[in-house]
XYZ file of C-alpha atoms in Angstrom:
457
model
C 0.000 0.000 0.000
C 1.315 3.383 -0.955
C 1.456 5.881 1.911
C 0.389 9.458 1.279
C 3.162 12.074 1.385
C 0.890 14.690 2.959
C 1.349 15.218 6.715
C -1.386 14.005 9.002
C -3.831 16.692 10.033
C -3.597 17.716 13.669
C -6.525 16.804 15.867
C -9.004 19.546 16.616
C -8.275 20.994 20.013
C -10.758 21.715 22.762
C -10.172 25.140 24.306
C -11.322 25.512 27.920
C -11.148 29.068 29.328
C -11.967 29.517 33.047
C -13.452 32.900 33.913
C -11.579 32.918 37.227
C -8.103 34.441 37.287
C -6.671 32.289 40.076
C -6.980 28.553 40.380
C -9.467 27.256 42.969
C -8.075 25.860 46.183
C -8.702 22.118 46.088
C -7.964 19.814 48.990
C -6.013 16.984 47.399
C -6.524 14.782 50.466
C -10.316 14.926 50.220
C -11.969 11.683 49.144
C -14.840 13.362 47.326
C -15.100 16.508 45.311
C -17.883 19.089 45.369
C -19.402 21.197 42.621
C -17.863 24.305 44.224
C -14.438 22.744 43.808
C -14.593 22.043 40.091
C -17.640 23.572 38.394
C -16.494 27.140 37.954
C -17.815 29.458 35.301
C -15.907 28.419 32.179
C -16.105 29.002 28.449
C -15.203 26.265 26.009
C -15.171 25.678 22.287
C -13.676 23.469 19.637
C -11.328 25.080 17.147
C -13.424 26.829 14.528
C -16.679 26.263 16.443
C -19.034 28.433 18.474
C -18.119 29.095 22.125
C -20.250 27.786 24.985
C -20.463 28.747 28.641
C -20.889 26.498 31.672
C -21.382 27.408 35.321
C -22.424 25.771 38.559
C -26.055 26.279 37.513
C -25.630 24.344 34.271
C -27.231 20.899 34.191
C -24.970 17.893 34.788
C -25.585 16.737 31.223
C -23.782 19.838 29.900
C -20.709 19.093 32.007
C -20.826 15.447 30.940
C -20.901 16.518 27.299
C -17.742 18.574 27.884
C -16.064 15.559 29.474
C -16.962 13.358 26.503
C -15.482 15.905 24.089
C -12.288 16.021 26.177
C -11.928 12.259 25.820
C -11.662 12.558 22.013
C -9.894 15.917 21.602
C -6.682 17.302 23.083
C -7.552 19.876 25.739
C -5.790 23.236 26.048
C -6.422 25.368 29.131
C -6.813 29.002 28.086
C -5.788 30.885 31.242
C -6.497 34.540 31.976
C -4.087 36.784 30.096
C -3.502 39.029 33.116
C -2.344 36.026 35.188
C 0.843 35.460 33.177
C 4.033 37.501 32.945
C 6.024 38.289 29.819
C 9.716 39.130 29.537
C 11.829 40.002 26.494
C 15.367 40.564 27.750
C 18.948 40.775 26.626
C 20.656 37.464 27.382
C 24.374 36.659 27.365
C 25.579 34.162 24.838
C 25.667 30.603 26.116
C 23.015 31.174 28.813
C 21.749 27.777 30.000
C 18.110 26.997 30.622
C 18.706 26.436 34.307
C 20.127 29.988 34.461
C 17.000 31.708 33.127
C 15.606 32.416 36.619
C 18.821 34.262 37.482
C 18.226 36.538 34.491
C 14.811 37.558 35.884
C 15.983 38.508 39.376
C 16.644 42.117 38.304
C 13.340 42.683 36.483
C 10.698 41.138 38.727
C 9.922 40.987 42.431
C 8.435 37.488 42.178
C 10.217 34.422 43.501
C 11.971 33.454 40.281
C 12.749 29.948 41.504
C 8.996 29.316 41.778
C 8.143 30.356 38.195
C 7.358 28.041 35.320
C 9.230 29.488 32.355
C 8.562 28.715 28.724
C 10.555 30.248 25.832
C 8.631 32.070 23.138
C 11.624 33.334 21.193
C 15.328 32.683 21.662
C 18.166 34.056 19.596
C 21.653 35.452 19.807
C 21.690 38.060 22.546
C 17.995 37.973 23.489
C 15.415 35.747 25.160
C 11.606 36.020 25.290
C 9.808 34.159 28.086
C 6.296 33.641 29.355
C 6.104 32.992 33.082
C 3.498 31.692 35.488
C 3.844 30.563 39.110
C 4.502 26.839 39.058
C 2.041 26.203 41.875
C -0.689 28.136 40.040
C -0.199 26.124 36.853
C -0.219 22.868 38.814
C -3.441 23.910 40.570
C -5.189 24.603 37.248
C -4.028 21.272 35.875
C -5.294 19.455 38.980
C -8.624 21.262 38.689
C -9.008 20.194 35.052
C -8.138 16.589 35.880
C -10.707 16.438 38.647
C -13.201 17.718 36.117
C -12.238 14.873 33.788
C -10.578 17.016 31.096
C -6.931 15.777 31.243
C -5.375 18.848 29.546
C -2.289 18.362 27.378
C -1.204 21.998 27.352
C -1.996 25.540 28.389
C -1.989 28.931 26.695
C -3.275 32.500 26.861
C -4.847 34.933 24.407
C -1.651 36.959 24.017
C -0.106 34.143 21.992
C -2.819 34.507 19.340
C -2.423 38.260 18.777
C -0.766 39.041 15.410
C 2.499 40.957 15.435
C 2.101 44.667 14.547
C 3.659 45.772 11.292
C 5.555 48.723 12.811
C 6.340 50.044 16.304
C 3.762 52.793 15.711
C 0.967 50.210 15.738
C -0.584 47.923 18.346
C -2.969 44.988 18.036
C -5.673 44.676 20.661
C -8.267 42.173 21.813
C -11.014 42.845 24.349
C -11.583 39.683 26.418
C -14.424 41.176 28.468
C -12.366 42.134 31.529
C -9.143 43.488 30.028
C -7.937 45.017 26.820
C -5.011 42.911 25.635
C -2.451 44.917 23.661
C 0.596 43.767 21.754
C 3.216 46.334 20.715
C 6.799 46.563 19.568
C 9.791 48.255 21.174
C 13.442 48.753 20.362
C 15.555 45.573 20.194
C 17.018 44.498 23.513
C 20.356 43.568 21.910
C 22.216 44.386 18.680
C 21.027 42.170 15.868
C 17.908 41.065 17.759
C 14.390 41.628 16.388
C 12.129 44.267 17.830
C 11.029 43.366 21.347
C 7.395 42.440 21.860
C 5.466 44.159 24.653
C 2.340 42.792 26.334
C -0.201 44.899 28.174
C -3.350 43.659 29.952
C -5.303 46.819 30.814
C -8.744 47.085 32.471
C -11.261 47.618 29.693
C -13.002 50.514 31.471
C -9.788 52.538 31.829
C -8.171 54.675 29.125
C -4.938 53.232 27.816
C -1.632 54.738 28.995
C -0.434 57.639 26.813
C 2.458 55.655 25.329
C -0.020 53.092 24.008
C -2.878 55.455 23.235
C -0.737 57.433 20.775
C -0.204 54.424 18.498
C -2.446 53.213 15.706
C -4.791 50.576 17.065
C -5.718 47.434 15.132
C -8.634 45.567 16.721
C -8.269 41.922 15.772
C -11.846 40.853 16.537
C -13.285 43.772 14.574
C -14.894 45.641 17.451
C -14.210 47.029 20.898
C -17.316 47.995 22.826
C -16.721 49.466 26.240
C -19.681 51.777 26.389
C -21.277 54.604 24.405
C -18.672 57.166 25.509
C -15.507 55.190 24.753
C -13.507 55.367 21.533
C -11.377 52.642 19.987
C -8.353 53.574 22.109
C -10.237 53.425 25.393
C -10.502 57.204 25.921
C -13.510 57.551 28.147
C -15.257 60.879 27.851
C -17.378 62.598 30.440
C -20.902 61.171 30.963
C -23.417 62.975 28.886
C -26.624 64.102 30.581
C -29.660 65.194 28.590
C -32.073 67.802 29.833
C -34.941 65.336 29.995
C -32.888 63.038 32.250
C -32.173 65.641 34.918
C -34.137 65.071 38.110
C -34.039 65.757 41.804
C -35.051 62.309 43.078
C -32.512 59.862 44.439
C -34.483 56.922 43.018
C -33.888 58.097 39.445
C -30.145 58.306 40.067
C -30.001 54.803 41.533
C -32.068 53.446 38.634
C -29.683 55.067 36.134
C -26.687 53.516 37.922
C -28.281 50.075 37.838
C -29.085 50.417 34.156
C -25.549 51.598 33.424
C -24.095 48.652 35.391
C -26.333 46.176 33.615
C -25.319 47.663 30.287
C -21.633 47.409 31.220
C -21.947 43.744 32.181
C -23.778 42.997 28.953
C -21.090 44.765 26.929
C -18.361 42.810 28.759
C -20.166 39.530 28.077
C -20.485 40.399 24.381
C -16.801 41.347 24.231
C -15.794 38.017 25.799
C -17.998 36.115 23.368
C -16.421 37.953 20.416
C -12.901 37.282 21.737
C -13.616 33.566 22.207
C -15.101 33.360 18.715
C -11.969 34.978 17.310
C -9.719 32.707 19.380
C -11.612 29.669 18.085
C -10.697 30.729 14.536
C -7.171 31.851 15.484
C -6.241 29.501 18.353
C -3.053 30.277 20.277
C -0.194 27.821 20.443
C -0.318 25.310 23.280
C 2.525 25.305 25.807
C 3.620 22.213 27.764
C 2.978 21.846 31.460
C 6.472 20.494 32.065
C 9.850 20.871 30.444
C 11.313 17.553 29.272
C 14.103 18.987 27.126
C 16.969 18.497 29.548
C 18.264 17.800 33.031
C 16.419 20.681 34.613
C 15.087 20.482 38.127
C 12.655 22.666 40.002
C 13.863 26.184 40.520
C 17.510 26.638 39.732
C 18.832 23.420 41.272
C 20.748 21.255 38.901
C 22.304 17.793 38.976
C 25.604 17.612 37.077
C 25.960 15.003 34.361
C 28.836 12.557 33.979
C 30.731 14.698 31.485
C 30.342 17.766 33.668
C 31.683 15.875 36.682
C 34.666 14.764 34.596
C 35.351 18.354 33.574
C 35.089 19.504 37.179
C 37.622 16.848 38.227
C 39.991 17.867 35.431
C 39.761 21.522 36.472
C 40.511 20.607 40.093
C 43.515 18.523 39.000
C 44.900 21.345 36.877
C 44.476 23.756 39.779
C 46.383 21.342 42.045
C 49.229 21.024 39.503
C 49.417 24.787 39.118
C 49.650 25.235 42.901
C 52.392 22.593 43.091
C 54.447 24.299 40.382
C 54.036 27.645 42.102
C 55.209 26.218 45.437
C 58.230 24.553 43.827
C 59.219 27.746 42.022
C 58.815 29.818 45.191
C 60.936 27.355 47.197
C 63.740 27.515 44.616
C 63.712 31.301 44.598
C 63.812 31.454 48.410
C 66.707 28.976 48.532
C 68.722 30.984 45.964
C 68.097 34.211 47.887
C 69.279 32.614 51.158
C 72.433 31.376 49.479
C 73.249 34.826 48.096
C 72.741 36.444 51.499
C 74.966 33.862 53.218
C 77.718 34.392 50.645
C 77.587 38.174 51.094
C 77.784 37.822 54.884
C 80.719 35.398 54.714
C 82.630 37.714 52.387
C 82.791 40.326 55.151
C 84.665 38.017 57.557
C 86.490 35.534 55.390
C 89.685 36.627 53.654
C 93.101 38.218 54.433
C 93.123 41.154 56.948
C 93.835 44.660 55.628
C 97.425 46.027 55.727
C 96.665 48.712 58.413
C 94.700 46.402 60.662
C 97.211 46.663 63.540
C 97.382 50.463 63.412
C 93.593 50.742 63.284
C 93.277 48.376 66.243
C 95.826 50.392 68.283
C 94.070 53.659 67.456
C 90.757 52.215 68.521
C 92.236 51.021 71.845
C 93.718 54.479 72.539
C 90.398 56.164 71.825
C 88.592 53.803 74.195
C 91.161 54.470 76.965
C 90.856 58.261 76.527
C 87.081 58.045 76.710
C 87.242 55.998 79.859
C 89.646 58.514 81.477
C 87.368 61.436 80.584
C 84.348 59.711 82.028
C 86.278 58.920 85.183
C 87.354 62.570 85.638
C 83.803 63.751 85.117
C 82.423 61.272 87.635
C 84.998 62.277 90.298
C 84.323 66.015 89.796
C 80.595 65.514 90.007
C 80.935 63.471 93.204
C 83.153 66.151 94.815
C 80.770 68.994 93.956
C 77.791 67.039 95.237
C 79.539 66.396 98.537
C 80.528 70.066 98.964
C 76.982 71.348 98.327
C 75.113 68.545 100.056
C 74.204 70.651 103.088
C 72.925 73.559 100.981
C 69.743 74.018 98.875
C 71.744 74.155 95.634
C 70.488 71.647 93.024
C 72.296 70.453 89.895
C 70.362 71.812 86.907
C 72.606 71.218 83.914
C 75.475 68.929 82.826
C 76.986 69.354 79.364
C 80.148 67.830 77.849
C 81.780 69.224 74.715
C 85.157 67.821 73.667
C 87.617 68.196 76.588
C 85.400 70.550 78.593
C 82.431 69.853 80.895
C 79.976 72.432 82.220
C 78.044 71.952 85.487
C 75.343 74.368 86.658
C 73.358 74.670 89.918
C 70.200 76.591 90.808
C 69.062 78.071 94.121
C 65.372 77.924 95.085
C 65.278 81.728 95.325
C 67.584 84.568 94.253
C 70.655 83.936 96.411
C 72.258 86.607 98.579
C 75.913 87.542 97.925
C 76.936 85.686 101.081
C 75.328 82.493 99.775
C 77.096 82.880 96.436
C 80.472 83.396 98.088
C 80.043 80.298 100.245
C 79.155 78.204 97.183
C 82.188 79.523 95.265
C 84.444 78.649 98.179
C 82.984 75.135 98.368
C 83.693 74.571 94.662
C 87.108 76.212 94.646
C 88.879 72.852 94.637
C 87.328 72.107 91.224
C 87.646 75.508 89.626
C 86.276 79.033 89.624
C 82.458 79.107 89.678
C 80.717 81.949 87.871
C 77.248 83.365 88.638
C 75.053 83.973 85.604
C 72.221 86.228 86.600
C 70.085 85.878 83.449
C 69.516 82.125 83.668
C 69.975 82.292 87.458
C 72.672 79.592 87.551
C 76.024 79.069 89.239
C 78.157 77.404 86.545
C 81.530 75.670 86.709
C 83.731 74.766 83.718
C 85.885 71.644 84.181
C 88.805 70.726 81.897
C 88.919 67.037 80.923
C 91.526 64.822 79.237
C 92.815 65.833 75.789
C 90.547 65.103 72.789
C 90.930 61.656 71.328
C 89.061 60.257 68.347
C 85.825 58.519 69.185
C 85.953 54.755 68.769
C 84.159 53.683 65.595
C 82.465 50.340 65.212
């Protein structure tokens, strides 16, 4: 049998879009499940078909019909667009998948190790990611399984928006609660394409100025946020006709109720239009888990055999380098010690100089002369101290210069001439003492032994 060369047609997907932004809290340990646990308000449709809505008030047969469709079609959970995060960042070359959370630490306050990251675009110097808390994604998957849907992937409406032609344009989709906008910005790295920007903005609010100034392309053909709102979301002031002006509070409350009912109806119509458009232009499905490599939860990582071998080789090379450095340092230290020892030995080893005896004799004479001078000075100082011991005179200065020594004494108060004469007589055996009135000292000059050269080491 001849096999056709045409590729097999992909199975029609079943899109299930919960209205709730956050996943319901389900007790996994409970034996039974309740309608409040699983039967939320959801919209569903087959690709290319009309959307349907189910809630906790829908009959069980409607939920059973959805379960039967899920058994024969792959299910994609279409999560709320404002529940996901989008990043288009500059990335260094060679960045590993396990290192992606580290790249997000500077741009988000979320716990990056708890995010489920899926690449949308990856090239040289840039990386585009869609992120969702891992626990949130697991909770939605558990909810769908308890409902009997067994989803094979998940997505959001942003992935279906067409890329604008220029940075001056944006494409928008009103999902009933938010206006989803896709725009372009400058490339995050040289050679990278223009960065994509996502914005989920409340549908009743005017768009930020940076987005409102661009040309708006509505992908579903219509944006209806009320009678006073233009295509860019610029809400004007409420208009009040003369016939509607009244003084009663009941009229005002009735107008508010009518306005609220009209807003809810417009939001429901916008969601229906967005789901119809998404059924014709379904977004790509993303996997619940990453099976492309040895990646663990968060940023933990288990090294492979080759990586362990490389780590061992690096450690061995580091050890060899340290050994070579130690050997080289030891050799240099040994050579330096040898040079210092040789220089020290050269000072003491060898023949004595020719004038060694004369230098030694001169040094001995100088030492003897110094000893004699010190002895004379000590004897003179002892004699003067003994002569003036019974008087208030105190030694105030002792100076030696060459072969002459100067001793000076002070009296506690200006001495009388009689006191000065008695002190001169007491010191007469040593020499003639002179009174110096300006410093108030009685000084005595003593001759010492003749000058001799100071001994040199």
